[in-house]
Tab-separated table of N, CA and C in Angstrom:
chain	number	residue	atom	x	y	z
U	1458	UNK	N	36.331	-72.302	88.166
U	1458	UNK	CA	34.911	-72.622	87.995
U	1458	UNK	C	34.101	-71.369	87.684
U	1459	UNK	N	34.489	-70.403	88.575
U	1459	UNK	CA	33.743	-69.008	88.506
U	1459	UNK	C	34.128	-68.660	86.847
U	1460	UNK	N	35.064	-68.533	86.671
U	1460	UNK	CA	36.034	-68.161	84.983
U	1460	UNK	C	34.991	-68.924	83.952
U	1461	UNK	N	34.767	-70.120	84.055
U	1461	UNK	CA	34.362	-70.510	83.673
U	1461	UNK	C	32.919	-70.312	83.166
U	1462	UNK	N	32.124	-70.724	84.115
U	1462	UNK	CA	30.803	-70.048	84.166
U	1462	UNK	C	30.809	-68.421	83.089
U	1463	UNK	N	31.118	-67.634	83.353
U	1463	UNK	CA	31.404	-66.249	82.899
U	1463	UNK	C	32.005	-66.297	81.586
U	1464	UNK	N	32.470	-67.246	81.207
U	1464	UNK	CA	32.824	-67.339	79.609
U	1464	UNK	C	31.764	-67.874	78.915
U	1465	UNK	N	31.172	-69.347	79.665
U	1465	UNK	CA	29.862	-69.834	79.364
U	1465	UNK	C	28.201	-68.919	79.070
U	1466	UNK	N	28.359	-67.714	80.234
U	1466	UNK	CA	27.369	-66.608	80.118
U	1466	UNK	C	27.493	-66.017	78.629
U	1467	UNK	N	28.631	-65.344	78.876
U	1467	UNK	CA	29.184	-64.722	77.540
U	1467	UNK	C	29.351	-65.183	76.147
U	1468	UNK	N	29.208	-66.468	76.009
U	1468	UNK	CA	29.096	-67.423	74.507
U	1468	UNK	C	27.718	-67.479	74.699
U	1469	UNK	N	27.019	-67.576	75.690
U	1469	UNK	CA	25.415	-67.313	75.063
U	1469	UNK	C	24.827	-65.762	75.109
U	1470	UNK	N	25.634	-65.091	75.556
U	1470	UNK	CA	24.468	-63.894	75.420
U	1470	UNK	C	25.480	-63.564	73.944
U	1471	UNK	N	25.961	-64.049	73.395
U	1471	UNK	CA	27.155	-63.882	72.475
U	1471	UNK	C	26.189	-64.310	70.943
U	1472	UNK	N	25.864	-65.528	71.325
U	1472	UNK	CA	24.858	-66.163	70.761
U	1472	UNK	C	23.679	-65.797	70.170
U	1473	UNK	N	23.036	-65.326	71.392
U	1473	UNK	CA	21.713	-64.584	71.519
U	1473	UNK	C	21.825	-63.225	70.530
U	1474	UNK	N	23.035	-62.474	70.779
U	1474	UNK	CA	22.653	-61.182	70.341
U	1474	UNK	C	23.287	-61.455	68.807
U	1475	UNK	N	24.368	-62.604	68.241
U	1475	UNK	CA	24.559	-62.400	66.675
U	1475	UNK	C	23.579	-63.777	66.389
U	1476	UNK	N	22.313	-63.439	66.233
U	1476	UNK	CA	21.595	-64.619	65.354
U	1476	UNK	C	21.398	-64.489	64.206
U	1477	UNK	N	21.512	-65.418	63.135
U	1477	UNK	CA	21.558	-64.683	61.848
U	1477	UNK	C	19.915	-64.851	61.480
U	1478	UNK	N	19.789	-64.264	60.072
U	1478	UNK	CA	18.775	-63.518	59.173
U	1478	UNK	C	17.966	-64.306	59.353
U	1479	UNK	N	18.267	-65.691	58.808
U	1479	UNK	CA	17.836	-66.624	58.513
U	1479	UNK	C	16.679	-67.637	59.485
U	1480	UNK	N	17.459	-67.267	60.832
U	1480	UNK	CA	17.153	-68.016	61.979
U	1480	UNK	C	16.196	-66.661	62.898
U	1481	UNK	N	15.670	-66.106	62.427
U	1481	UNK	CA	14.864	-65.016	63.222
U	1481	UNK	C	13.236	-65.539	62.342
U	1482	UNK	N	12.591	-64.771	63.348
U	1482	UNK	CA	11.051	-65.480	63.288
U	1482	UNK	C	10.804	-64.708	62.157
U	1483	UNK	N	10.792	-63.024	61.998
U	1483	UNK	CA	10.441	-62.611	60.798
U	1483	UNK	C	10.678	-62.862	59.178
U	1484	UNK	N	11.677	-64.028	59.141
U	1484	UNK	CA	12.561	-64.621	58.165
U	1484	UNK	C	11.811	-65.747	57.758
U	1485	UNK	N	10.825	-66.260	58.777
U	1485	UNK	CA	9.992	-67.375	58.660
U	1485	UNK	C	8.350	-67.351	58.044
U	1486	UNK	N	8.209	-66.051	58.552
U	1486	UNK	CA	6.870	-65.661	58.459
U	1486	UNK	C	6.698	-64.782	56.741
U	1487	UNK	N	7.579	-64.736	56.236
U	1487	UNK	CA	7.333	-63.713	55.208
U	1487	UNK	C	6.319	-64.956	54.582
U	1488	UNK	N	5.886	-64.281	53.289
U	1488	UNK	CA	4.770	-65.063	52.786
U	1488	UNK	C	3.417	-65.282	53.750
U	1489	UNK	N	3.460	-65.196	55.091
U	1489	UNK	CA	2.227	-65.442	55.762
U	1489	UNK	C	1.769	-63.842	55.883
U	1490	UNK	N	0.568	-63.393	55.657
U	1490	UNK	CA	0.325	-62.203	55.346
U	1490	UNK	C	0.290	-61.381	56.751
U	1491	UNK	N	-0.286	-62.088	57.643
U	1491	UNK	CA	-0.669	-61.445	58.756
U	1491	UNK	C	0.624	-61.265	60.257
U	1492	UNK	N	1.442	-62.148	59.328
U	1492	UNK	CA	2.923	-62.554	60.578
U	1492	UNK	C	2.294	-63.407	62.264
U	1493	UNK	N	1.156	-63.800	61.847
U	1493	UNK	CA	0.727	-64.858	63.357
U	1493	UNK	C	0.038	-63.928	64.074
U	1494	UNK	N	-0.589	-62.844	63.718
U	1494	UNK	CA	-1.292	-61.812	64.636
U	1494	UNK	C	-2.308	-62.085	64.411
U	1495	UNK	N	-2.838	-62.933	63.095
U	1495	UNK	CA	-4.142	-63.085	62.833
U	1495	UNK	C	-4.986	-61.963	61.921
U	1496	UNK	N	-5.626	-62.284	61.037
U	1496	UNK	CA	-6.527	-61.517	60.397
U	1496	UNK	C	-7.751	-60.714	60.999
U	1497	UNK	N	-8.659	-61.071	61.442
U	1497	UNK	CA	-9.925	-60.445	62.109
U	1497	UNK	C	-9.130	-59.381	63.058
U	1498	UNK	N	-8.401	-60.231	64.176
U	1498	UNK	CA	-7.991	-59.127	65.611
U	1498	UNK	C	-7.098	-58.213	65.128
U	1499	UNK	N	-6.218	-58.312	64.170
U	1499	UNK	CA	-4.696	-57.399	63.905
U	1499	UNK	C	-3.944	-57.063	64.620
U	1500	UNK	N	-2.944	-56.853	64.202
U	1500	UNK	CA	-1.804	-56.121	65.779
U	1500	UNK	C	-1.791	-54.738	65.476
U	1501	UNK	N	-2.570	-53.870	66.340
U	1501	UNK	CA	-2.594	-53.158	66.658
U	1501	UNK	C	-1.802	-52.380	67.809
U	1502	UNK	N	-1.610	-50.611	67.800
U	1502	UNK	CA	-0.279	-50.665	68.969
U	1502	UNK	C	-1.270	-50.778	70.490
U	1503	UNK	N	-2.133	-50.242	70.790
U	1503	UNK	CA	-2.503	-50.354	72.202
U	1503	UNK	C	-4.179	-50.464	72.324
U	1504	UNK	N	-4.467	-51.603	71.817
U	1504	UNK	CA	-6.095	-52.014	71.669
U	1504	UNK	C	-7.030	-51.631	72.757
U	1505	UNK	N	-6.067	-51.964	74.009
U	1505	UNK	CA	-6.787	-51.791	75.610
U	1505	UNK	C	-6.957	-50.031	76.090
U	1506	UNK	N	-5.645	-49.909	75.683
U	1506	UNK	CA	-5.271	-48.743	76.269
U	1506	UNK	C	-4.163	-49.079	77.053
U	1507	UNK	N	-3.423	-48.035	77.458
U	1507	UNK	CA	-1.952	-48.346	78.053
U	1507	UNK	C	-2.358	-48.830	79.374
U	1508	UNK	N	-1.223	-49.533	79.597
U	1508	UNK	CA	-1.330	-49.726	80.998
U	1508	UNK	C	-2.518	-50.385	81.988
U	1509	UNK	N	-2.869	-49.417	82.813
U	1509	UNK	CA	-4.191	-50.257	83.434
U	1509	UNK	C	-5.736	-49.746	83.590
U	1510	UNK	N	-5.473	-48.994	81.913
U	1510	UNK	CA	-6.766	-48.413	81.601
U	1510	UNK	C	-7.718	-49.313	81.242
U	1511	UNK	N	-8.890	-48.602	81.493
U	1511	UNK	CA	-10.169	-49.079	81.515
U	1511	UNK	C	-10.879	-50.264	82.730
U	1512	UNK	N	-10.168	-49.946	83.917
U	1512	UNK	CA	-10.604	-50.438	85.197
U	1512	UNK	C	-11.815	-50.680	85.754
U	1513	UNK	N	-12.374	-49.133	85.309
U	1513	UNK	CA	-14.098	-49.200	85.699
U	1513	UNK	C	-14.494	-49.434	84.263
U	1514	UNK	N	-14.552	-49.557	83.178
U	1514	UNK	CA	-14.869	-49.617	82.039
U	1514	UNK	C	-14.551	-51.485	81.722
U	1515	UNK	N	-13.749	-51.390	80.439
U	1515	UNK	CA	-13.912	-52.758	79.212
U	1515	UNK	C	-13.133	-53.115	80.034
U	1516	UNK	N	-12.009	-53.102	81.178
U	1516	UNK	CA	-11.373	-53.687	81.967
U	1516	UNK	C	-11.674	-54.476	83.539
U	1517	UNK	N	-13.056	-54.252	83.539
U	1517	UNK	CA	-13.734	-54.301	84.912
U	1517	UNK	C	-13.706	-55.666	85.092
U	1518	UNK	N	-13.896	-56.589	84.708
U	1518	UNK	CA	-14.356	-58.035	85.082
U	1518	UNK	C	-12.430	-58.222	85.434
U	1519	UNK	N	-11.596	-58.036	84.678
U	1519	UNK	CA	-10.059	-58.297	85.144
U	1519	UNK	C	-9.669	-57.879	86.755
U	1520	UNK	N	-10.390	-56.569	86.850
U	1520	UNK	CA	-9.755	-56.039	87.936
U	1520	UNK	C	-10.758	-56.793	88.732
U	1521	UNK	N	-11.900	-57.280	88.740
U	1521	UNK	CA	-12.723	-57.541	89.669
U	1521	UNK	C	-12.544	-58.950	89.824
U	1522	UNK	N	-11.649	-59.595	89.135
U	1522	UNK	CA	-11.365	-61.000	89.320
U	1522	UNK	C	-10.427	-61.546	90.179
U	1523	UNK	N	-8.727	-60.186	89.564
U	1523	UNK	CA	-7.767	-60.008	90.068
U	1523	UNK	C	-7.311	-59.695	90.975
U	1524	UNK	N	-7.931	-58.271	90.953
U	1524	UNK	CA	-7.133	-56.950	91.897
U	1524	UNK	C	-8.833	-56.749	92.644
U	1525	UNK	N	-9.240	-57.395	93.165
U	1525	UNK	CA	-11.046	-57.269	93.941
U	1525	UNK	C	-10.834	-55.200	94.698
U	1526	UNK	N	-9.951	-55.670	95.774
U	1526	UNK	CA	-9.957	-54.579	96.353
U	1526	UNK	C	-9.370	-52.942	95.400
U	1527	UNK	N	-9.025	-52.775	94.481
U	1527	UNK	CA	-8.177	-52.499	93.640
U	1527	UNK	C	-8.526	-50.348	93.754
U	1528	UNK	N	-9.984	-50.911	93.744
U	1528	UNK	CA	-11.070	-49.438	93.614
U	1528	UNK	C	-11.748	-49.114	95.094
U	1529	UNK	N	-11.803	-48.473	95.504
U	1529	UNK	CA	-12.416	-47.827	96.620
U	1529	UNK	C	-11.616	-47.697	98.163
U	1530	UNK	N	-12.339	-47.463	99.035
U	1530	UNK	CA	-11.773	-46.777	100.769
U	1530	UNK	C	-12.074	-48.062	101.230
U	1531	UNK	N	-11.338	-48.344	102.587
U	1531	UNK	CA	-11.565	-49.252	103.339
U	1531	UNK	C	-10.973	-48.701	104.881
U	1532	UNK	N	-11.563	-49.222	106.043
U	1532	UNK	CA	-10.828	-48.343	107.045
U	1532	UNK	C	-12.125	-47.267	107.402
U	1533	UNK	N	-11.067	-46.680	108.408
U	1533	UNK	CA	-11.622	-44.960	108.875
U	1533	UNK	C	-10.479	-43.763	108.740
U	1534	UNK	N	-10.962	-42.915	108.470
U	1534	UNK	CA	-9.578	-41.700	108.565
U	1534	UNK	C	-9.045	-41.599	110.076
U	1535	UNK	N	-8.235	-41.447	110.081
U	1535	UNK	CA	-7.733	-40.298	111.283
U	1535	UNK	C	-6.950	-38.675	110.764
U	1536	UNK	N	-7.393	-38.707	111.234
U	1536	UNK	CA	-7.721	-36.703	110.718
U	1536	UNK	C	-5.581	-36.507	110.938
U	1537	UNK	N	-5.390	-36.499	112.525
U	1537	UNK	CA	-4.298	-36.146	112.759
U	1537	UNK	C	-3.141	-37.475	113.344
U	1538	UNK	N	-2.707	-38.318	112.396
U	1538	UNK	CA	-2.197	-39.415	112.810
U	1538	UNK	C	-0.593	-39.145	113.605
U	1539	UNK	N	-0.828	-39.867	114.454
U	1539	UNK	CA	0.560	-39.555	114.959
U	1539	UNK	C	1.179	-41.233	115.818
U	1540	UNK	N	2.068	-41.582	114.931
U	1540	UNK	CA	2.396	-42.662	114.932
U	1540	UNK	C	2.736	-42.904	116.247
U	1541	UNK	N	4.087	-42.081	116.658
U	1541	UNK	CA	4.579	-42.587	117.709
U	1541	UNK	C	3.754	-42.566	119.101
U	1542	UNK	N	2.873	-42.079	118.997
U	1542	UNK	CA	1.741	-42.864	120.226
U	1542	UNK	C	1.439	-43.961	120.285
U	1543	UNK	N	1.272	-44.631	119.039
U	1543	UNK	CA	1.519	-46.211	118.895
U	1543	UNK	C	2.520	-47.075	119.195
U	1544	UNK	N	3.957	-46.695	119.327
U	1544	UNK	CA	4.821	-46.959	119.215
U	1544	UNK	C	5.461	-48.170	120.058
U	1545	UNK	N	5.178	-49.011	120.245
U	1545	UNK	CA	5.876	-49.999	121.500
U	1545	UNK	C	6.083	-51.636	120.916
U	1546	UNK	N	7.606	-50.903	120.918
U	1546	UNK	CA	8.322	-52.374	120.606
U	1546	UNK	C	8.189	-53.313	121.939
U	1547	UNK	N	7.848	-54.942	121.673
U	1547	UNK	CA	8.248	-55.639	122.561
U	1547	UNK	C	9.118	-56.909	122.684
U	1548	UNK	N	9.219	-57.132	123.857
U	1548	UNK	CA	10.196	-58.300	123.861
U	1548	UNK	C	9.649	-59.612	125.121
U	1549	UNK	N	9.880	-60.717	124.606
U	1549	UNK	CA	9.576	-61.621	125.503
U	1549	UNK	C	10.385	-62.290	126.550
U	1550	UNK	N	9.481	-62.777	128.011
U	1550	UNK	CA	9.924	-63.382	128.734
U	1550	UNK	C	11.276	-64.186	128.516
U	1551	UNK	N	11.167	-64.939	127.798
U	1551	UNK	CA	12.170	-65.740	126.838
U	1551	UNK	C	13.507	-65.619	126.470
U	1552	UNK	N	13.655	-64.100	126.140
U	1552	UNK	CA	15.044	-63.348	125.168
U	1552	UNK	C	15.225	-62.548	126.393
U	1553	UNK	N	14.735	-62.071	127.655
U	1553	UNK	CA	14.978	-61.162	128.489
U	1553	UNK	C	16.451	-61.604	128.551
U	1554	UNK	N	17.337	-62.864	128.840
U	1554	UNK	CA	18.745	-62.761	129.194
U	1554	UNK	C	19.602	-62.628	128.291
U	1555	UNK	N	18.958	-63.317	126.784
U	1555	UNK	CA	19.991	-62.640	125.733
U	1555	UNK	C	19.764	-61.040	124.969
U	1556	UNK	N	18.954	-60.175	126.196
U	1556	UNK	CA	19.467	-58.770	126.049
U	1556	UNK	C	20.316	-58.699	127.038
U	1557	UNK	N	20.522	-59.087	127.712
U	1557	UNK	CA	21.566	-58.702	128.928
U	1557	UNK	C	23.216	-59.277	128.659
U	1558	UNK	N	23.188	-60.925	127.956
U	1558	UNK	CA	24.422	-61.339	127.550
U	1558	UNK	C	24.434	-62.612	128.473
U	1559	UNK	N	25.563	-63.264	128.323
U	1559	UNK	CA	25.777	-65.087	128.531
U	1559	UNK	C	26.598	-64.378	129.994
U	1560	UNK	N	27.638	-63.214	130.128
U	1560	UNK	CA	28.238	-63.086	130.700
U	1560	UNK	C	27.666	-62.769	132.697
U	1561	UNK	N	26.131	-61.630	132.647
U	1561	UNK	CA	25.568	-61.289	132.939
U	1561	UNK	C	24.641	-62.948	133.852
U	1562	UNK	N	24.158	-63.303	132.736
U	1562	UNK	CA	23.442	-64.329	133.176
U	1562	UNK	C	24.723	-65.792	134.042
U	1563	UNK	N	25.883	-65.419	134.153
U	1563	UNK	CA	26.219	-66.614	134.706
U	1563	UNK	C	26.916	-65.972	135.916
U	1564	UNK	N	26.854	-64.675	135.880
U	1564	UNK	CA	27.344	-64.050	137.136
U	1564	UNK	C	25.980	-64.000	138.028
U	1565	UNK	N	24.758	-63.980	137.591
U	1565	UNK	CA	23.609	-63.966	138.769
U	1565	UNK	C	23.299	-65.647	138.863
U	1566	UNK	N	23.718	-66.109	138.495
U	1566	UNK	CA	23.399	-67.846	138.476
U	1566	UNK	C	24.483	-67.911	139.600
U	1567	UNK	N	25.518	-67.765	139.181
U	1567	UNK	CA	26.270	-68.158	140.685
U	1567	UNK	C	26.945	-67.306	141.499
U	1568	UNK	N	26.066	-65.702	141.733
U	1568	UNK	CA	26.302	-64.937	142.777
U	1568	UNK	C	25.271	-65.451	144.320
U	1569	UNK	N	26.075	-65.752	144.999
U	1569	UNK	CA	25.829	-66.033	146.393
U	1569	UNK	C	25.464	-64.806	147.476
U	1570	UNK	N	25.505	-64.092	147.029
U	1570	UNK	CA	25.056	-62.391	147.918
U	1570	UNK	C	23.640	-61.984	147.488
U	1571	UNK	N	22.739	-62.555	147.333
U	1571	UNK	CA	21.577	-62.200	146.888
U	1571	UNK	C	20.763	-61.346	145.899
U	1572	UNK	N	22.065	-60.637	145.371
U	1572	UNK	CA	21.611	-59.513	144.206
U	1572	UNK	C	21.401	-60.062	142.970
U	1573	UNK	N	20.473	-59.853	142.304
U	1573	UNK	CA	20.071	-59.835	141.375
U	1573	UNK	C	20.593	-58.943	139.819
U	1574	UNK	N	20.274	-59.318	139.208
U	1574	UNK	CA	20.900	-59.085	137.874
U	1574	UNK	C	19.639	-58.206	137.853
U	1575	UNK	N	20.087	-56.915	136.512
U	1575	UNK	CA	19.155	-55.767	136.367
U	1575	UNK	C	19.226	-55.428	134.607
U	1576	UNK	N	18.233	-55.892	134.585
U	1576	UNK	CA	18.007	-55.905	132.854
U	1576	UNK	C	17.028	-54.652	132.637
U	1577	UNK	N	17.568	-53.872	132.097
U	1577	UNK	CA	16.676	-52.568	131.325
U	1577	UNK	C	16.206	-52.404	130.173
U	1578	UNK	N	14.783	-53.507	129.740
U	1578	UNK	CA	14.421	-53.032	128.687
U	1578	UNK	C	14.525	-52.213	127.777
U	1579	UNK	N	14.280	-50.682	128.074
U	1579	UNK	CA	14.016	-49.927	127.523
U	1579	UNK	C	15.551	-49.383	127.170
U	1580	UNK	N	16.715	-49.609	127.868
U	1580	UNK	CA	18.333	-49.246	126.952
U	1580	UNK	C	18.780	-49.958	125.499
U	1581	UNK	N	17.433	-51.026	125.611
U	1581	UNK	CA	17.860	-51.931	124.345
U	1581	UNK	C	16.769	-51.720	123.376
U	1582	UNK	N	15.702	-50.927	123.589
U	1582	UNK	CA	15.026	-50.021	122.875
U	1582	UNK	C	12.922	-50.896	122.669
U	1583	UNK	N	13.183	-51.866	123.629
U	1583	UNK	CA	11.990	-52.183	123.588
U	1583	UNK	C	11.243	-51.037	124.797
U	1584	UNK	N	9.524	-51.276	124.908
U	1584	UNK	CA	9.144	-50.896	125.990
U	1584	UNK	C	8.107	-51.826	126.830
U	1585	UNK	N	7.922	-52.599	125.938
U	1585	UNK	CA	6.859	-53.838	127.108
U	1585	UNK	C	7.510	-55.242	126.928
U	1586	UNK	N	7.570	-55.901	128.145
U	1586	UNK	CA	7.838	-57.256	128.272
U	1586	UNK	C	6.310	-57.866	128.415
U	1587	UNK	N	6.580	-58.989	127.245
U	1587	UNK	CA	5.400	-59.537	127.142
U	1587	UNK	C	5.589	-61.186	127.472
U	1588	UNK	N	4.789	-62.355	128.000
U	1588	UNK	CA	5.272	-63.194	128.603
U	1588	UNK	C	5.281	-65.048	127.557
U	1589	UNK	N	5.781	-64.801	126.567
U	1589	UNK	CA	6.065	-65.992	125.879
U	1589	UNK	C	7.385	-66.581	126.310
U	1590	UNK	N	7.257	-68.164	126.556
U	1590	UNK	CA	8.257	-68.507	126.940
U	1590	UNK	C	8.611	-68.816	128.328
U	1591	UNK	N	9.969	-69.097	128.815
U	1591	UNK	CA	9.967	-69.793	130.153
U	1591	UNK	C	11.380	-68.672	130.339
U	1592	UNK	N	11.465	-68.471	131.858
U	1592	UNK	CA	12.322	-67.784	132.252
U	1592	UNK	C	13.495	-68.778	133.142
U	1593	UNK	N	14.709	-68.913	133.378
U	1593	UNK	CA	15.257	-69.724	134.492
U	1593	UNK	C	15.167	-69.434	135.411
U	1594	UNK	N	15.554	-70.069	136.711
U	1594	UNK	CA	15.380	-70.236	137.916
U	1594	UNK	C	16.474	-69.426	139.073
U	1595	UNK	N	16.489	-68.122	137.985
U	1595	UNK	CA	17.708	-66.884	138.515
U	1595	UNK	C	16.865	-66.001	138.459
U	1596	UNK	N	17.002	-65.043	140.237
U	1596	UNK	CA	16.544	-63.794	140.220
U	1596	UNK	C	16.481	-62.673	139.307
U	1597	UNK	N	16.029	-61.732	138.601
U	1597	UNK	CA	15.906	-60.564	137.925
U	1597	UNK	C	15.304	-59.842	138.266
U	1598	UNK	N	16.236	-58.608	138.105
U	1598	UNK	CA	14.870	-56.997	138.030
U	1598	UNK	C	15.099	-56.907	136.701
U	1599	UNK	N	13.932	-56.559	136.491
U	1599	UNK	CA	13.245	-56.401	134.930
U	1599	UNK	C	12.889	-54.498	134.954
U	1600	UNK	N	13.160	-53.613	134.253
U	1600	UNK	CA	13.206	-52.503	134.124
U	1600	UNK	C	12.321	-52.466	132.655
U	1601	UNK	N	11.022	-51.592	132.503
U	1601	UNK	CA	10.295	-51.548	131.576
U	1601	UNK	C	9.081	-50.886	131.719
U	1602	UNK	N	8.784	-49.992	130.544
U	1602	UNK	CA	7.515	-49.336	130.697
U	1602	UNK	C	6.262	-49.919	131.346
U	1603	UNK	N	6.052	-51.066	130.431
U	1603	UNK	CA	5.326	-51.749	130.541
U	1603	UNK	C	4.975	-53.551	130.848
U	1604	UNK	N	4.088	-54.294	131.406
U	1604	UNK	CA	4.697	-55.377	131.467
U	1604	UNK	C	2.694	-56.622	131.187
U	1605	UNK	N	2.998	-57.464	130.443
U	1605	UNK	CA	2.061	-58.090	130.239
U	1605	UNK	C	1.805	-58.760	131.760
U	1606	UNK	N	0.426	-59.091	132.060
U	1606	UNK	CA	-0.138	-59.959	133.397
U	1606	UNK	C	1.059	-60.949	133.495
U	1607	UNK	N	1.049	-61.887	132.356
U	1607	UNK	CA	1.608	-63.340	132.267
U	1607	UNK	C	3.183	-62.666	132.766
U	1608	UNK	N	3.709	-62.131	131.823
U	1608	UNK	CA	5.377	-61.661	132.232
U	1608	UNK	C	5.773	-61.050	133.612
U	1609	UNK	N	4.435	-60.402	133.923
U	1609	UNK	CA	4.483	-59.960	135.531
U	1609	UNK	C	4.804	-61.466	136.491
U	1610	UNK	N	3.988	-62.066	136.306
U	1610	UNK	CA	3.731	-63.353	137.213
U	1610	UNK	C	4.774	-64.204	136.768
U	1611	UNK	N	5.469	-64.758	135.882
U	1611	UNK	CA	6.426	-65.448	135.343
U	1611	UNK	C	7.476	-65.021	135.813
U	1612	UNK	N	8.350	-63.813	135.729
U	1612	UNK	CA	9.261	-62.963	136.812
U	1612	UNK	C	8.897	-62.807	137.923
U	1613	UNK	N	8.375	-63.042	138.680
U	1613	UNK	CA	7.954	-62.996	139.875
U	1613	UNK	C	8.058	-64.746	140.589
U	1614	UNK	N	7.866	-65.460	139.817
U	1614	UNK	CA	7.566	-66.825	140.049
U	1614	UNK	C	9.038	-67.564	140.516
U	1615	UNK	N	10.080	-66.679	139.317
U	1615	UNK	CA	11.529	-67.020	139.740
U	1615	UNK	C	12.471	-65.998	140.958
U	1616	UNK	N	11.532	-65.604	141.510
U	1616	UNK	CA	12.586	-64.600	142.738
U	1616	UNK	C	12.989	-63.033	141.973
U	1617	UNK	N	11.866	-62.652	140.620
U	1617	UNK	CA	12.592	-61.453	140.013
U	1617	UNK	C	11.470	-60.201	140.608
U	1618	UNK	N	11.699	-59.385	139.871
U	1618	UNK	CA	10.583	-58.192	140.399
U	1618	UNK	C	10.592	-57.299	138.921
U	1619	UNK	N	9.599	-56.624	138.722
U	1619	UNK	CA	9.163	-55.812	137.867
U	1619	UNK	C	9.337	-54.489	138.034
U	1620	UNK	N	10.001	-53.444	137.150
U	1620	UNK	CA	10.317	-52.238	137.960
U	1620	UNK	C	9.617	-51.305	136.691
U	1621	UNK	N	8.375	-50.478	137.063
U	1621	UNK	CA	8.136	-49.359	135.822
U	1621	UNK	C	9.046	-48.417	135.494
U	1622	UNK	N	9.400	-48.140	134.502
U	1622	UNK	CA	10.273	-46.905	134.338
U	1622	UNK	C	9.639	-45.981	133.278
U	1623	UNK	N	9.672	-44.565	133.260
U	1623	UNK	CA	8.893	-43.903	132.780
U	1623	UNK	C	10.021	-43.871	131.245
């Protein structure tokens, strides 16, 4: 089928590239003086200007139709940006056990000694637990920079605890 196809490609681009004399548009047009470009406008090589000249100029109503934002600042500067102060991946209430694994989660489901399972955010490269979602009805320590109100109280609700880690 694949063979196939690929011979089929190849008889048309086969096609495409030997067309004869006869069957090309310029073969059609002789006798028409202008070749379909028209008399008044002409074909000319670059009427506009290349590319995406004349923006603020004979091009303005395009860009201002099109591209609105296209020309000017928007925002504020920051002089000295420094990203990774921003930086905080998070993760939800929700996925907290499939960072830990199926294996993890069925050993604190039916450990009878009271310990709790210990999930460390931040080894799996998030830093705030944020609280979308429903947690089960198995203890956790939750290890994490940071922790939303809701995700605080939601781990807490099932027998878990919240632990900051720097």
């Amino acid at each position: 089928s694949s063979q196939s196809t690929t011979t089929l490609l190849f008889t048309l681009s086969l096609t495409k590239m030997a067309r004869h004399n006869r069957q090309k548009k310029c073969r059609r047009l002789r006798g028409h003086v202008s070749h379909g470009h028209g008399r008044i406008g002409k074909h000319r090589k670059h009427p506009g200007g290349r590319g995406v000249a004349g923006g603020m100029h004979h091009n303005r109503t395009w860009f201002d139709k099109y591209h609105p934002t296209y020309f000017g600042k928007s925002g504020m500067r920051v002089y000295h940006l420094q990203r990774n102060q921003l930086h905080c991946p998070v993760v939800n209430v929700d996925s907290l056990w499939a960072l830990a694994g199926q294996d993890a989660y069925d050993q604190a489901k039916t450990a009878s000694d009271n310990k709790a399972a210990i999930i460390d955010v931040t080894q799996k490269g998030y830093f705030k637990v944020v609280g979308r979602g429903a947690l089960p009805k198995v203890p956790v320590v939750v290890r994490a920079r940071y922790f939303s109100e809701q995700a605080e109280r939601k781990i807490r609700e099932v027998g878990g605890v919240c632990e900051i880690v720097a």
